[in-house]
PDB file of C-alpha atoms in Angstrom:
ATOM      1  CA  MET O 990      75.175 -20.927  31.411  1.00 52.00           C
ATOM      2  CA  LYS O 991      75.659 -22.282  27.908  1.00 57.00           C
ATOM      3  CA  TYR O 992      73.327 -21.202  25.133  1.00 60.00           C
ATOM      4  CA  ASP O 993      72.386 -23.295  22.112  1.00 62.00           C
ATOM      5  CA  LEU O 994      73.018 -20.889  19.240  1.00 68.00           C
ATOM      6  CA  ARG O 995      71.860 -23.201  16.448  1.00 68.00           C
ATOM      7  CA  PHE O 996      68.249 -22.021  16.481  1.00 65.00           C
ATOM      8  CA  PRO O 997      69.086 -18.268  16.521  1.00 71.00           C
ATOM      9  CA  MET O 998      71.515 -18.871  13.653  1.00 77.00           C
ATOM     10  CA  ILE O 999      68.782 -20.580  11.621  1.00 72.00           C
ATOM     11  CA  ILE O1000      66.447 -17.641  12.283  1.00 72.00           C
ATOM     12  CA  ALA O1001      69.166 -15.180  11.242  1.00 77.00           C
ATOM     13  CA  LEU O1002      69.761 -17.078   7.993  1.00 80.00           C
ATOM     14  CA  LEU O1003      66.050 -17.128   7.209  1.00 75.00           C
ATOM     15  CA  LEU O1004      65.793 -13.393   7.882  1.00 78.00           C
ATOM     16  CA  LEU O1005      68.794 -12.756   5.660  1.00 80.00           C
ATOM     17  CA  ALA O1006      67.267 -14.836   2.866  1.00 78.00           C
ATOM     18  CA  GLY O1007      63.998 -12.935   3.213  1.00 77.00           C
ATOM     19  CA  LEU O1008      65.740  -9.549   3.094  1.00 76.00           C
ATOM     20  CA  LEU O1009      67.701 -10.585   0.006  1.00 78.00           C
ATOM     21  CA  THR O1010      64.459 -11.633  -1.674  1.00 78.00           C
ATOM     22  CA  VAL O1011      62.815  -8.316  -0.800  1.00 73.00           C
ATOM     23  CA  SER O1012      65.834  -6.343  -2.004  1.00 72.00           C
ATOM     24  CA  THR O1013      65.655  -8.140  -5.346  1.00 73.00           C
ATOM     25  CA  ALA O1014      61.920  -7.526  -5.642  1.00 68.00           C
ATOM     26  CA  ALA O1015      62.427  -3.854  -4.763  1.00 65.00           C
ATOM     27  CA  LEU O1016      64.244  -3.391  -8.066  1.00 67.00           C
ATOM     28  CA  SER O1017      60.992  -3.962  -9.935  1.00 67.00           C
ATOM     29  CA  PRO O1018      59.130  -0.754 -10.922  1.00 66.00           C
ATOM     30  CA  ARG O1019      55.843  -2.410  -9.941  1.00 68.00           C
ATOM     31  CA  VAL O1020      56.903  -2.607  -6.293  1.00 61.00           C
ATOM     32  CA  SER O1021      56.308   0.419  -4.068  1.00 66.00           C
ATOM     33  CA  GLU O1022      59.356   2.449  -3.138  1.00 66.00           C
ATOM     34  CA  GLY O1023      60.890   1.990   0.280  1.00 72.00           C
ATOM     35  CA  ILE O1024      59.675  -1.584   0.754  1.00 73.00           C
ATOM     36  CA  PHE O1025      63.182  -2.806   1.619  1.00 74.00           C
ATOM     37  CA  VAL O1026      63.611  -0.103   4.254  1.00 78.00           C
ATOM     38  CA  LYS O1027      60.236  -0.983   5.772  1.00 78.00           C
ATOM     39  CA  GLN O1028      61.162  -4.657   5.969  1.00 77.00           C
ATOM     40  CA  MET O1029      64.534  -3.832   7.524  1.00 80.00           C
ATOM     41  CA  LEU O1030      62.852  -1.670  10.158  1.00 82.00           C
ATOM     42  CA  GLY O1031      60.439  -4.521  10.848  1.00 77.00           C
ATOM     43  CA  VAL O1032      63.339  -6.907  11.442  1.00 78.00           C
ATOM     44  CA  LEU O1033      65.048  -4.439  13.785  1.00 81.00           C
ATOM     45  CA  LEU O1034      61.837  -3.857  15.749  1.00 78.00           C
ATOM     46  CA  ALA O1035      61.275  -7.612  16.016  1.00 76.00           C
ATOM     47  CA  ALA O1036      64.747  -7.989  17.512  1.00 78.00           C
ATOM     48  CA  VAL O1037      63.681  -5.959  20.564  1.00 81.00           C
ATOM     49  CA  PRO O1038      61.089  -8.435  21.970  1.00 76.00           C
ATOM     50  CA  LEU O1039      63.308 -11.362  20.959  1.00 75.00           C
ATOM     51  CA  GLY O1040      66.166  -9.888  22.936  1.00 80.00           C
ATOM     52  CA  ALA O1041      63.843  -9.245  25.875  1.00 81.00           C
ATOM     53  CA  LEU O1042      62.691 -12.873  25.858  1.00 77.00           C
ATOM     54  CA  TRP O1043      66.291 -14.084  25.691  1.00 77.00           C
ATOM     55  CA  TRP O1044      67.195 -11.919  28.676  1.00 82.00           C
ATOM     56  CA  ALA O1045      64.110 -12.875  30.727  1.00 82.00           C
ATOM     57  CA  GLY O1046      64.817 -16.591  30.683  1.00 82.00           C
ATOM     58  CA  ARG O1047      62.428 -19.530  30.585  1.00 82.00           C
ATOM     59  CA  ASP O1048      61.128 -19.384  34.161  1.00 87.00           C
ATOM     60  CA  ARG O1049      60.166 -15.726  33.969  1.00 88.00           C
ATOM     61  CA  ILE O1050      58.510 -16.276  30.593  1.00 88.00           C
ATOM     62  CA  TYR O1051      56.429 -19.122  31.990  1.00 91.00           C
ATOM     63  CA  ARG O1052      55.261 -16.929  34.885  1.00 93.00           C
ATOM     64  CA  PHE O1053      54.434 -14.038  32.565  1.00 92.00           C
ATOM     65  CA  ALA O1054      52.767 -16.086  29.787  1.00 93.00           C
ATOM     66  CA  PRO O1055      49.229 -16.345  31.310  1.00 96.00           C
ATOM     67  CA  HIS O1056      49.091 -12.579  31.926  1.00 96.00           C
ATOM     68  CA  LEU O1057      50.232 -11.787  28.398  1.00 94.00           C
ATOM     69  CA  PHE O1058      47.768 -14.293  26.949  1.00 96.00           C
ATOM     70  CA  GLY O1059      44.898 -12.790  28.923  1.00 96.00           C
ATOM     71  CA  LEU O1060      45.837  -9.299  27.718  1.00 96.00           C
ATOM     72  CA  ALA O1061      46.016 -10.518  24.110  1.00 95.00           C
ATOM     73  CA  LEU O1062      42.541 -12.091  24.320  1.00 96.00           C
ATOM     74  CA  LEU O1063      41.136  -8.910  25.871  1.00 96.00           C
ATOM     75  CA  LEU O1064      42.580  -6.724  23.117  1.00 93.00           C
ATOM     76  CA  GLN O1065      41.417  -9.160  20.454  1.00 94.00           C
ATOM     77  CA  ALA O1066      37.881  -9.109  21.858  1.00 94.00           C
ATOM     78  CA  SER O1067      37.928  -5.302  21.976  1.00 92.00           C
ATOM     79  CA  THR O1068      38.147  -5.176  18.158  1.00 91.00           C
ATOM     80  CA  PHE O1069      34.459  -6.126  18.050  1.00 90.00           C
ATOM     81  CA  VAL O1070      33.659  -2.876  19.862  1.00 89.00           C
ATOM     82  CA  ILE O1071      36.370  -0.335  19.008  1.00 87.00           C
ATOM     83  CA  GLY O1072      38.024  -2.067  16.054  1.00 85.00           C
ATOM     84  CA  LYS O1073      38.799  -0.023  12.927  1.00 85.00           C
ATOM     85  CA  GLU O1074      38.049  -1.601   9.564  1.00 81.00           C
ATOM     86  CA  VAL O1075      41.024  -1.679   7.187  1.00 76.00           C
ATOM     87  CA  ASN O1076      40.883  -3.465   3.826  1.00 73.00           C
ATOM     88  CA  GLY O1077      37.568  -5.028   4.735  1.00 74.00           C
ATOM     89  CA  GLN O1078      38.815  -6.465   8.042  1.00 75.00           C
ATOM     90  CA  LYS O1079      37.848  -4.959  11.387  1.00 80.00           C
ATOM     91  CA  ASN O1080      41.002  -6.004  13.223  1.00 83.00           C
ATOM     92  CA  TRP O1081      42.867  -2.766  13.926  1.00 85.00           C
ATOM     93  CA  ILE O1082      42.835  -0.616  17.053  1.00 88.00           C
ATOM     94  CA  MET O1083      43.456   3.124  16.710  1.00 85.00           C
ATOM     95  CA  LEU O1084      44.791   5.116  19.664  1.00 79.00           C
ATOM     96  CA  GLY O1085      45.333   8.622  18.334  1.00 76.00           C
ATOM     97  CA  PRO O1086      48.273   8.487  15.914  1.00 73.00           C
ATOM     98  CA  ILE O1087      49.063   4.901  16.941  1.00 76.00           C
ATOM     99  CA  GLN O1088      47.450   1.923  15.236  1.00 80.00           C
ATOM    100  CA  PHE O1089      48.160  -1.751  15.787  1.00 84.00           C
ATOM    101  CA  GLN O1090      46.723  -5.225  15.280  1.00 88.00           C
ATOM    102  CA  PRO O1091      46.047  -7.222  18.455  1.00 91.00           C
ATOM    103  CA  LEU O1092      46.662 -10.309  16.310  1.00 91.00           C
ATOM    104  CA  GLU O1093      50.413  -9.682  16.447  1.00 87.00           C
ATOM    105  CA  LEU O1094      50.368  -9.815  20.247  1.00 90.00           C
ATOM    106  CA  THR O1095      48.069 -12.849  20.113  1.00 94.00           C
ATOM    107  CA  LYS O1096      50.605 -14.734  17.988  1.00 91.00           C
ATOM    108  CA  LEU O1097      53.378 -14.207  20.534  1.00 89.00           C
ATOM    109  CA  ALA O1098      51.106 -14.883  23.528  1.00 93.00           C
ATOM    110  CA  LEU O1099      49.768 -18.090  21.966  1.00 94.00           C
ATOM    111  CA  ILE O1100      53.265 -19.472  21.386  1.00 91.00           C
ATOM    112  CA  LEU O1101      54.345 -18.701  24.947  1.00 92.00           C
ATOM    113  CA  MET O1102      51.167 -20.096  26.480  1.00 95.00           C
ATOM    114  CA  LEU O1103      51.353 -23.296  24.421  1.00 94.00           C
ATOM    115  CA  ALA O1104      54.999 -23.653  25.443  1.00 92.00           C
ATOM    116  CA  LEU O1105      53.832 -23.459  29.066  1.00 93.00           C
ATOM    117  CA  VAL O1106      51.054 -26.063  28.823  1.00 94.00           C
ATOM    118  CA  LEU O1107      53.078 -28.411  26.597  1.00 93.00           C
ATOM    119  CA  ARG O1108      56.374 -28.207  28.471  1.00 91.00           C
ATOM    120  CA  GLY O1109      55.936 -31.738  29.825  1.00 89.00           C
ATOM    121  CA  GLY O1110      55.796 -33.206  26.322  1.00 89.00           C
ATOM    122  CA  PHE O1111      53.114 -35.497  24.951  1.00 92.00           C
ATOM    123  CA  LYS O1112      51.152 -37.375  27.623  1.00 92.00           C
ATOM    124  CA  GLY O1113      48.111 -38.651  25.780  1.00 91.00           C
ATOM    125  CA  LEU O1114      44.707 -36.992  25.491  1.00 92.00           C
ATOM    126  CA  PRO O1115      45.299 -34.523  28.377  1.00 93.00           C
ATOM    127  CA  THR O1116      47.982 -32.913  26.222  1.00 94.00           C
ATOM    128  CA  TYR O1117      45.471 -32.194  23.468  1.00 94.00           C
ATOM    129  CA  ALA O1118      42.885 -31.009  25.998  1.00 95.00           C
ATOM    130  CA  ARG O1119      45.287 -28.457  27.505  1.00 95.00           C
ATOM    131  CA  ALA O1120      46.492 -27.282  24.105  1.00 95.00           C
ATOM    132  CA  LEU O1121      42.959 -26.886  22.727  1.00 95.00           C
ATOM    133  CA  ALA O1122      41.873 -25.014  25.861  1.00 96.00           C
ATOM    134  CA  VAL O1123      44.493 -22.396  24.945  1.00 96.00           C
ATOM    135  CA  PHE O1124      44.111 -22.456  21.174  1.00 96.00           C
ATOM    136  CA  LEU O1125      40.331 -22.395  20.689  1.00 96.00           C
ATOM    137  CA  PRO O1126      39.593 -19.092  22.515  1.00 95.00           C
ATOM    138  CA  ALA O1127      42.365 -17.345  20.576  1.00 95.00           C
ATOM    139  CA  VAL O1128      41.444 -18.653  17.126  1.00 94.00           C
ATOM    140  CA  GLY O1129      37.732 -18.167  17.853  1.00 94.00           C
ATOM    141  CA  LEU O1130      38.219 -14.446  18.474  1.00 93.00           C
ATOM    142  CA  VAL O1131      40.437 -14.006  15.423  1.00 92.00           C
ATOM    143  CA  VAL O1132      38.572 -16.003  12.761  1.00 90.00           C
ATOM    144  CA  VAL O1133      35.495 -13.737  12.896  1.00 88.00           C
ATOM    145  CA  ASN O1134      37.352 -10.750  11.425  1.00 86.00           C
ATOM    146  CA  ASP O1135      40.514 -12.275   9.981  1.00 87.00           C
ATOM    147  CA  PHE O1136      40.372 -15.750   8.432  1.00 86.00           C
ATOM    148  CA  GLY O1137      43.968 -15.493   7.224  1.00 87.00           C
ATOM    149  CA  GLY O1138      45.155 -14.653  10.714  1.00 89.00           C
ATOM    150  CA  ALA O1139      43.263 -17.653  12.084  1.00 90.00           C
ATOM    151  CA  MET O1140      45.068 -19.889   9.590  1.00 89.00           C
ATOM    152  CA  VAL O1141      48.414 -18.517  10.807  1.00 88.00           C
ATOM    153  CA  LEU O1142      47.465 -19.331  14.406  1.00 92.00           C
ATOM    154  CA  SER O1143      46.427 -22.827  13.298  1.00 91.00           C
ATOM    155  CA  VAL O1144      49.837 -23.433  11.727  1.00 88.00           C
ATOM    156  CA  MET O1145      51.501 -22.226  14.930  1.00 89.00           C
ATOM    157  CA  PHE O1146      49.312 -24.611  16.920  1.00 93.00           C
ATOM    158  CA  GLY O1147      50.373 -27.524  14.741  1.00 90.00           C
ATOM    159  CA  VAL O1148      54.056 -26.649  14.987  1.00 88.00           C
ATOM    160  CA  MET O1149      53.877 -26.421  18.782  1.00 90.00           C
ATOM    161  CA  LEU O1150      52.210 -29.842  18.947  1.00 91.00           C
ATOM    162  CA  LEU O1151      54.992 -31.267  16.797  1.00 89.00           C
ATOM    163  CA  ALA O1152      57.522 -29.668  19.130  1.00 87.00           C
ATOM    164  CA  ALA O1153      55.765 -31.472  22.003  1.00 89.00           C
ATOM    165  CA  ARG O1154      56.551 -34.710  20.119  1.00 89.00           C
ATOM    166  CA  ILE O1155      53.077 -35.988  19.453  1.00 91.00           C
ATOM    167  CA  PRO O1156      53.018 -39.403  17.698  1.00 91.00           C
ATOM    168  CA  TRP O1157      53.841 -39.099  14.004  1.00 89.00           C
ATOM    169  CA  TRP O1158      50.663 -40.918  12.998  1.00 89.00           C
ATOM    170  CA  HIS O1159      48.563 -38.353  14.867  1.00 89.00           C
ATOM    171  CA  ALA O1160      50.167 -35.639  12.759  1.00 86.00           C
ATOM    172  CA  ALA O1161      49.667 -37.713   9.580  1.00 90.00           C
ATOM    173  CA  LEU O1162      45.959 -38.189  10.343  1.00 89.00           C
ATOM    174  CA  ALA O1163      45.554 -34.451  10.959  1.00 86.00           C
ATOM    175  CA  VAL O1164      47.221 -33.613   7.630  1.00 84.00           C
ATOM    176  CA  LEU O1165      45.020 -36.129   5.790  1.00 88.00           C
ATOM    177  CA  ALA O1166      41.909 -34.672   7.441  1.00 85.00           C
ATOM    178  CA  VAL O1167      42.871 -31.148   6.355  1.00 78.00           C
ATOM    179  CA  LEU O1168      43.590 -32.313   2.802  1.00 81.00           C
ATOM    180  CA  PHE O1169      40.284 -34.199   2.633  1.00 80.00           C
ATOM    181  CA  ALA O1170      38.380 -31.152   3.890  1.00 73.00           C
ATOM    182  CA  ASP O1171      40.129 -28.940   1.325  1.00 64.00           C
ATOM    183  CA  VAL O1172      39.376 -31.323  -1.554  1.00 66.00           C
ATOM    184  CA  SER O1173      35.740 -31.702  -0.450  1.00 61.00           C
ATOM    185  CA  ASP O1174      35.335 -27.924  -0.225  1.00 53.00           C
ATOM    186  CA  SER O1175      36.902 -27.418  -3.669  1.00 57.00           C
ATOM    187  CA  THR O1176      34.595 -30.069  -5.160  1.00 61.00           C
ATOM    188  CA  ARG O1177      31.570 -28.404  -3.594  1.00 57.00           C
ATOM    189  CA  LEU O1178      32.562 -25.001  -4.962  1.00 52.00           C
ATOM    190  CA  ARG O1179      33.088 -26.399  -8.468  1.00 60.00           C
ATOM    191  CA  SER O1180      29.699 -28.098  -8.282  1.00 59.00           C
ATOM    192  CA  GLU O1181      28.015 -24.850  -7.229  1.00 53.00           C
ATOM    193  CA  GLU O1182      29.764 -22.939 -10.048  1.00 52.00           C
ATOM    194  CA  HIS O1183      28.634 -25.578 -12.578  1.00 50.00           C
ATOM    195  CA  THR O1184      25.051 -25.417 -11.298  1.00 53.00           C
ATOM    196  CA  SER O1185      25.148 -21.624 -11.491  1.00 52.00           C
ATOM    197  CA  GLU O1186      26.350 -21.794 -15.106  1.00 48.00           C
ATOM    198  CA  LEU O1187      23.514 -24.191 -16.024  1.00 47.00           C
ATOM    199  CA  GLN O1188      21.016 -21.754 -14.571  1.00 52.00           C
ATOM    200  CA  SER O1189      22.470 -18.678 -16.278  1.00 52.00           C
ATOM    201  CA  PRO O1190      20.317 -16.818 -18.881  1.00 53.00           C
ATOM    202  CA  MET O1191      22.954 -17.355 -21.587  1.00 49.00           C
ATOM    203  CA  TYR O1192      22.875 -21.112 -21.081  1.00 48.00           C
ATOM    204  CA  LEU O1193      19.074 -21.176 -21.214  1.00 48.00           C
ATOM    205  CA  VAL O1194      19.036 -19.125 -24.439  1.00 47.00           C
ATOM    206  CA  CYS O1195      21.596 -21.418 -26.082  1.00 47.00           C
ATOM    207  CA  ARG O1196      19.603 -24.460 -25.000  1.00 52.00           C
ATOM    208  CA  LEU O1197      16.386 -23.089 -26.512  1.00 51.00           C
ATOM    209  CA  LEU O1198      18.147 -22.311 -29.800  1.00 51.00           C
ATOM    210  CA  LEU O1199      19.638 -25.815 -29.973  1.00 50.00           C
ATOM    211  CA  GLU O1200      16.310 -27.444 -29.244  1.00 57.00           C
ATOM    212  CA  LYS O1201      14.727 -25.541 -32.104  1.00 52.00           C
TER     213      LYS O1201
END
């Protein structure tokens, strides 16, 4: 069996670039000590599941994906009951000395499950229906406690759709919709801030003085 090594090489180069960036930042006195070592350990730990996936092969991964996805959703839902709040976000699970974020498992499970339902490529609206049936439960459970994590899942969802070769104009329309929503939200926030300033006591005092 021949393996295509181009993608692993790209990943390795990106990891190397990231580690070089972290090593440079670690020289700054404002950065906590040991950050480079922590990042290196993270890379080494990430290599374990990657190696396991490589060894398992595509067919085994496809068979295992629904079970892993179900487990990820169950753990994510359990944060509403037994989740530990850290930095204002109740998205950690504590098991004695062990603590972990179900979101990390959800990321992996979502990618594998989307790969399963999109393996036939783009075939019209049923493709979107299958993809959304996988994506919406995952992002719905995450966004309640971790908006940033939900955004990461959304980017993953978009990348997987692109990998399924959806029409380019579908992707363009989605990007335009996101940009329009962002601009509209920013305009609304600026309008609310302006209205709040007009109603502030300082503004009212200045207005009374000017009118006199």
